Amino acid sequence: MKNVTTSPAANLPLRPVWWDAAVQPHGALAIIDQTRLPAEQVQLRCGTLESVIHAIKTLQVRGAPAIGVAAAYGVVVGLNELPPSGESLSQSVRQICGRLAASRPTAVNLFHALERMRKRADQLQGRNWLEARDALLEEAHALRAEDAATCRGIGQAGRHLIQNGMGVLTHCNAGALAASEYGTALAVLYAAREAGRAFKVYADETRPLLQGARLTCWELLQAGVDTTLICDNMAATLMAQQRIHLVITGADRIAANGDAANKIGTYGLAVLAAAHGIPFYIAAPSSTFDLNLKDGTAIPIEHRDPAEVRTFRGQPIAPDAVACFNPAFDVTPARLITGLITEKGVIYPVTPQGIRRQLSR
């Protein structure tokens, strides 16, 4: 893994994951190390499968769409480590995908991307190994380009929800840093701003890893969006003061009935929004839907290292001996979601029938 670092992090192109063909001998996955923002800008080159897996596990690359794209490129990285031989391409790809699939359990985009790469490898079985590898790289490029276009579509589909003078609350980071570019929840804000709307964004800090404070605030300020950072426990006060008119977040997996898994704390915001009569929207690409799951009770929830709660960047903030509960995600029931914003339009009301009808377009 190679680092290219500049500091401070300013004017960074919001492209968190891409392929760097200049890395010898066969190219490498390139990412923005999101654990280092906002203090410094670090680009990583992941030239081994193990380094790709490490980047996903440690949140150097994060956000459901970005994880999917990184995993697709990770398949090619894994193949680059293998010598051209008579071994089965399909078998090699399946083994690589199995290792990548174990990196994080909740974001369904990861599994969709890996399944797409597996299917493409099956189609290429019997082809020259190097030609097949190049074809798989093209498949990963296509997946990235489609994700970028999808994010733009989400923004266009939801921008009418943002009106002049609104206060909009968001949680965690569902912007360009979480996708190929532009983002999901933040795509709606960017599209509304491009349409000339003037509004204010409130960003939750998002404990324990502060993705809202570190990433969303940095990203929105880079884009010139009026942004105020709040602690996670301040949202109810702002709602009671009628300073928040809309809540919009991303999602990592959405079940067939509309139950949605997103960063821990999202469910609480949905409950607060319902109590104050505030619309609560989730923005996500169609690839985030898992129609094989009847409802959110079947969504696997990742539990992370308790040290993330006890410490911050190596500094203790709680007794070493205290027990910690650290789920990375929670599930917001469909009944609390006003609408689901996708690249195919807004699903409203949120019902299994409405979801299938919209996604089939």
Short mmCIF file of N, CA and C in Angstrom, two decimals, residues 286-359:
data_model
loop_
_atom_site.label_atom_id
_atom_site.label_comp_id
_atom_site.label_asym_id
_atom_site.label_seq_id
_atom_site.Cartn_x
_atom_site.Cartn_y
_atom_site.Cartn_z
N SER A 286 -30.79 1.95 -6.16
CA SER A 286 -31.56 0.70 -6.22
C SER A 286 -30.71 -0.50 -5.81
N SER A 287 -29.39 -0.39 -5.96
CA SER A 287 -28.50 -1.49 -5.57
C SER A 287 -28.45 -1.69 -4.06
N THR A 288 -28.98 -0.75 -3.28
CA THR A 288 -28.97 -0.88 -1.82
C THR A 288 -30.17 -1.68 -1.33
N PHE A 289 -31.14 -1.92 -2.19
CA PHE A 289 -32.30 -2.72 -1.80
C PHE A 289 -31.96 -4.20 -1.84
N ASP A 290 -32.39 -4.91 -0.82
CA ASP A 290 -32.22 -6.36 -0.75
C ASP A 290 -33.61 -6.97 -0.67
N LEU A 291 -34.17 -7.28 -1.83
CA LEU A 291 -35.55 -7.78 -1.88
C LEU A 291 -35.65 -9.22 -1.42
N ASN A 292 -34.53 -9.85 -1.14
CA ASN A 292 -34.55 -11.21 -0.59
C ASN A 292 -34.87 -11.21 0.90
N LEU A 293 -34.77 -10.04 1.53
CA LEU A 293 -35.08 -9.93 2.96
C LEU A 293 -36.48 -9.35 3.13
N LYS A 294 -37.33 -10.07 3.80
CA LYS A 294 -38.72 -9.64 3.98
C LYS A 294 -38.80 -8.34 4.76
N ASP A 295 -38.01 -8.22 5.82
CA ASP A 295 -38.04 -7.01 6.64
C ASP A 295 -36.68 -6.81 7.30
N GLY A 296 -36.58 -5.75 8.08
CA GLY A 296 -35.29 -5.36 8.64
C GLY A 296 -34.75 -6.27 9.71
N THR A 297 -35.58 -7.17 10.26
CA THR A 297 -35.07 -8.06 11.30
C THR A 297 -34.02 -9.03 10.75
N ALA A 298 -34.00 -9.22 9.44
CA ALA A 298 -33.04 -10.14 8.84
C ALA A 298 -31.76 -9.45 8.37
N ILE A 299 -31.68 -8.13 8.51
CA ILE A 299 -30.47 -7.42 8.07
C ILE A 299 -29.35 -7.69 9.07
N PRO A 300 -28.20 -8.20 8.62
CA PRO A 300 -27.09 -8.44 9.54
C PRO A 300 -26.48 -7.12 9.99
N ILE A 301 -26.29 -6.97 11.28
CA ILE A 301 -25.76 -5.74 11.84
C ILE A 301 -24.32 -5.97 12.32
N GLU A 302 -23.43 -5.18 11.78
CA GLU A 302 -22.02 -5.27 12.15
C GLU A 302 -21.80 -4.69 13.55
N HIS A 303 -21.08 -5.43 14.38
CA HIS A 303 -20.65 -4.94 15.69
C HIS A 303 -19.14 -4.75 15.63
N ARG A 304 -18.68 -3.57 16.03
CA ARG A 304 -17.29 -3.21 15.86
C ARG A 304 -16.54 -3.20 17.19
N ASP A 305 -15.25 -2.98 17.10
CA ASP A 305 -14.35 -3.03 18.24
C ASP A 305 -14.79 -2.06 19.34
N PRO A 306 -14.95 -2.54 20.58
CA PRO A 306 -15.31 -1.63 21.68
C PRO A 306 -14.34 -0.47 21.87
N ALA A 307 -13.10 -0.64 21.40
CA ALA A 307 -12.12 0.44 21.55
C ALA A 307 -12.55 1.70 20.82
N GLU A 308 -13.41 1.57 19.79
CA GLU A 308 -13.90 2.75 19.09
C GLU A 308 -14.73 3.63 20.02
N VAL A 309 -15.35 3.03 21.04
CA VAL A 309 -16.17 3.79 21.99
C VAL A 309 -15.32 4.27 23.16
N ARG A 310 -14.39 3.43 23.61
CA ARG A 310 -13.57 3.79 24.77
C ARG A 310 -12.49 4.83 24.46
N THR A 311 -12.09 4.91 23.19
CA THR A 311 -10.99 5.79 22.82
C THR A 311 -11.37 6.59 21.58
N PHE A 312 -10.60 7.64 21.32
CA PHE A 312 -10.71 8.33 20.04
C PHE A 312 -9.31 8.67 19.57
N ARG A 313 -8.97 8.09 18.41
CA ARG A 313 -7.63 8.25 17.82
C ARG A 313 -6.53 7.98 18.85
N GLY A 314 -6.74 6.88 19.58
CA GLY A 314 -5.73 6.41 20.52
C GLY A 314 -5.78 7.01 21.89
N GLN A 315 -6.61 8.03 22.09
CA GLN A 315 -6.69 8.68 23.39
C GLN A 315 -7.87 8.12 24.19
N PRO A 316 -7.65 7.66 25.42
CA PRO A 316 -8.76 7.09 26.21
C PRO A 316 -9.78 8.16 26.59
N ILE A 317 -11.05 7.82 26.46
CA ILE A 317 -12.12 8.73 26.88
C ILE A 317 -13.07 8.03 27.85
N ALA A 318 -12.73 6.79 28.24
CA ALA A 318 -13.53 6.02 29.19
C ALA A 318 -12.59 5.02 29.87
N PRO A 319 -12.99 4.48 31.03
CA PRO A 319 -12.15 3.48 31.70
C PRO A 319 -11.93 2.26 30.81
N ASP A 320 -10.72 1.72 30.84
CA ASP A 320 -10.40 0.56 30.01
C ASP A 320 -11.30 -0.63 30.32
N ALA A 321 -11.73 -0.75 31.57
CA ALA A 321 -12.47 -1.94 31.98
C ALA A 321 -13.96 -1.86 31.68
N VAL A 322 -14.46 -0.70 31.25
CA VAL A 322 -15.91 -0.58 31.06
C VAL A 322 -16.35 -1.37 29.82
N ALA A 323 -17.47 -2.07 29.95
CA ALA A 323 -18.04 -2.79 28.81
C ALA A 323 -18.63 -1.79 27.83
N CYS A 324 -18.56 -2.10 26.53
CA CYS A 324 -19.08 -1.20 25.50
C CYS A 324 -19.98 -1.95 24.54
N PHE A 325 -21.02 -1.28 24.10
CA PHE A 325 -21.95 -1.79 23.08
C PHE A 325 -21.70 -0.95 21.84
N ASN A 326 -21.30 -1.59 20.72
CA ASN A 326 -20.88 -0.80 19.57
C ASN A 326 -21.40 -1.36 18.24
N PRO A 327 -22.73 -1.39 18.05
CA PRO A 327 -23.24 -1.74 16.72
C PRO A 327 -23.00 -0.59 15.75
N ALA A 328 -22.58 -0.90 14.54
CA ALA A 328 -22.29 0.14 13.56
C ALA A 328 -23.56 0.70 12.92
N PHE A 329 -24.65 -0.07 12.97
CA PHE A 329 -25.88 0.32 12.27
C PHE A 329 -27.09 0.04 13.14
N ASP A 330 -28.19 0.71 12.84
CA ASP A 330 -29.49 0.33 13.37
C ASP A 330 -30.48 0.28 12.22
N VAL A 331 -31.68 -0.20 12.49
CA VAL A 331 -32.69 -0.38 11.45
C VAL A 331 -33.87 0.53 11.74
N THR A 332 -34.20 1.38 10.78
CA THR A 332 -35.38 2.25 10.87
C THR A 332 -36.55 1.56 10.20
N PRO A 333 -37.66 1.34 10.94
CA PRO A 333 -38.81 0.67 10.33
C PRO A 333 -39.47 1.54 9.26
N ALA A 334 -40.02 0.88 8.26
CA ALA A 334 -40.61 1.58 7.11
C ALA A 334 -41.70 2.56 7.53
N ARG A 335 -42.41 2.26 8.62
CA ARG A 335 -43.52 3.12 9.04
C ARG A 335 -43.04 4.52 9.44
N LEU A 336 -41.75 4.65 9.75
CA LEU A 336 -41.21 5.96 10.13
C LEU A 336 -40.57 6.70 8.97
N ILE A 337 -40.53 6.09 7.79
CA ILE A 337 -39.86 6.68 6.63
C ILE A 337 -40.91 7.30 5.70
N THR A 338 -40.81 8.59 5.50
CA THR A 338 -41.76 9.28 4.64
C THR A 338 -41.63 8.82 3.19
N GLY A 339 -40.39 8.70 2.73
CA GLY A 339 -40.17 8.28 1.35
C GLY A 339 -38.75 7.81 1.15
N LEU A 340 -38.56 6.99 0.12
CA LEU A 340 -37.25 6.49 -0.27
C LEU A 340 -36.88 7.11 -1.61
N ILE A 341 -35.79 7.86 -1.63
CA ILE A 341 -35.36 8.56 -2.84
C ILE A 341 -34.37 7.69 -3.58
N THR A 342 -34.71 7.28 -4.79
CA THR A 342 -33.83 6.46 -5.61
C THR A 342 -33.58 7.16 -6.94
N GLU A 343 -32.67 6.61 -7.72
CA GLU A 343 -32.42 7.17 -9.05
C GLU A 343 -33.61 6.98 -9.98
N LYS A 344 -34.57 6.13 -9.57
CA LYS A 344 -35.75 5.87 -10.39
C LYS A 344 -36.96 6.66 -9.92
N GLY A 345 -36.75 7.52 -8.92
CA GLY A 345 -37.84 8.33 -8.40
C GLY A 345 -38.01 8.13 -6.90
N VAL A 346 -38.98 8.84 -6.32
CA VAL A 346 -39.25 8.77 -4.89
C VAL A 346 -40.35 7.75 -4.63
N ILE A 347 -40.08 6.82 -3.75
CA ILE A 347 -41.07 5.81 -3.37
C ILE A 347 -41.85 6.36 -2.18
N TYR A 348 -43.13 6.64 -2.43
CA TYR A 348 -43.99 7.21 -1.40
C TYR A 348 -45.43 6.81 -1.70
N PRO A 349 -46.13 6.22 -0.73
CA PRO A 349 -45.65 5.80 0.59
C PRO A 349 -44.74 4.58 0.48
N VAL A 350 -44.06 4.27 1.57
CA VAL A 350 -43.10 3.17 1.57
C VAL A 350 -43.84 1.87 1.85
N THR A 351 -44.06 1.09 0.82
CA THR A 351 -44.73 -0.21 0.93
C THR A 351 -43.98 -1.22 0.07
N PRO A 352 -44.12 -2.51 0.37
CA PRO A 352 -43.46 -3.52 -0.47
C PRO A 352 -43.89 -3.42 -1.93
N GLN A 353 -45.18 -3.15 -2.16
CA GLN A 353 -45.68 -3.04 -3.54
C GLN A 353 -45.08 -1.84 -4.25
N GLY A 354 -45.03 -0.71 -3.53
CA GLY A 354 -44.46 0.50 -4.12
C GLY A 354 -42.99 0.34 -4.44
N ILE A 355 -42.26 -0.35 -3.57
CA ILE A 355 -40.83 -0.57 -3.80
C ILE A 355 -40.62 -1.41 -5.05
N ARG A 356 -41.33 -2.52 -5.16
CA ARG A 356 -41.14 -3.40 -6.32
C ARG A 356 -41.57 -2.71 -7.61
N ARG A 357 -42.63 -1.94 -7.54
CA ARG A 357 -43.11 -1.25 -8.73
C ARG A 357 -42.07 -0.21 -9.20
N GLN A 358 -41.53 0.56 -8.27
CA GLN A 358 -40.57 1.59 -8.65
C GLN A 358 -39.25 1.00 -9.14
N LEU A 359 -38.78 -0.05 -8.47
CA LEU A 359 -37.50 -0.63 -8.85
C LEU A 359 -37.58 -1.39 -10.18
#
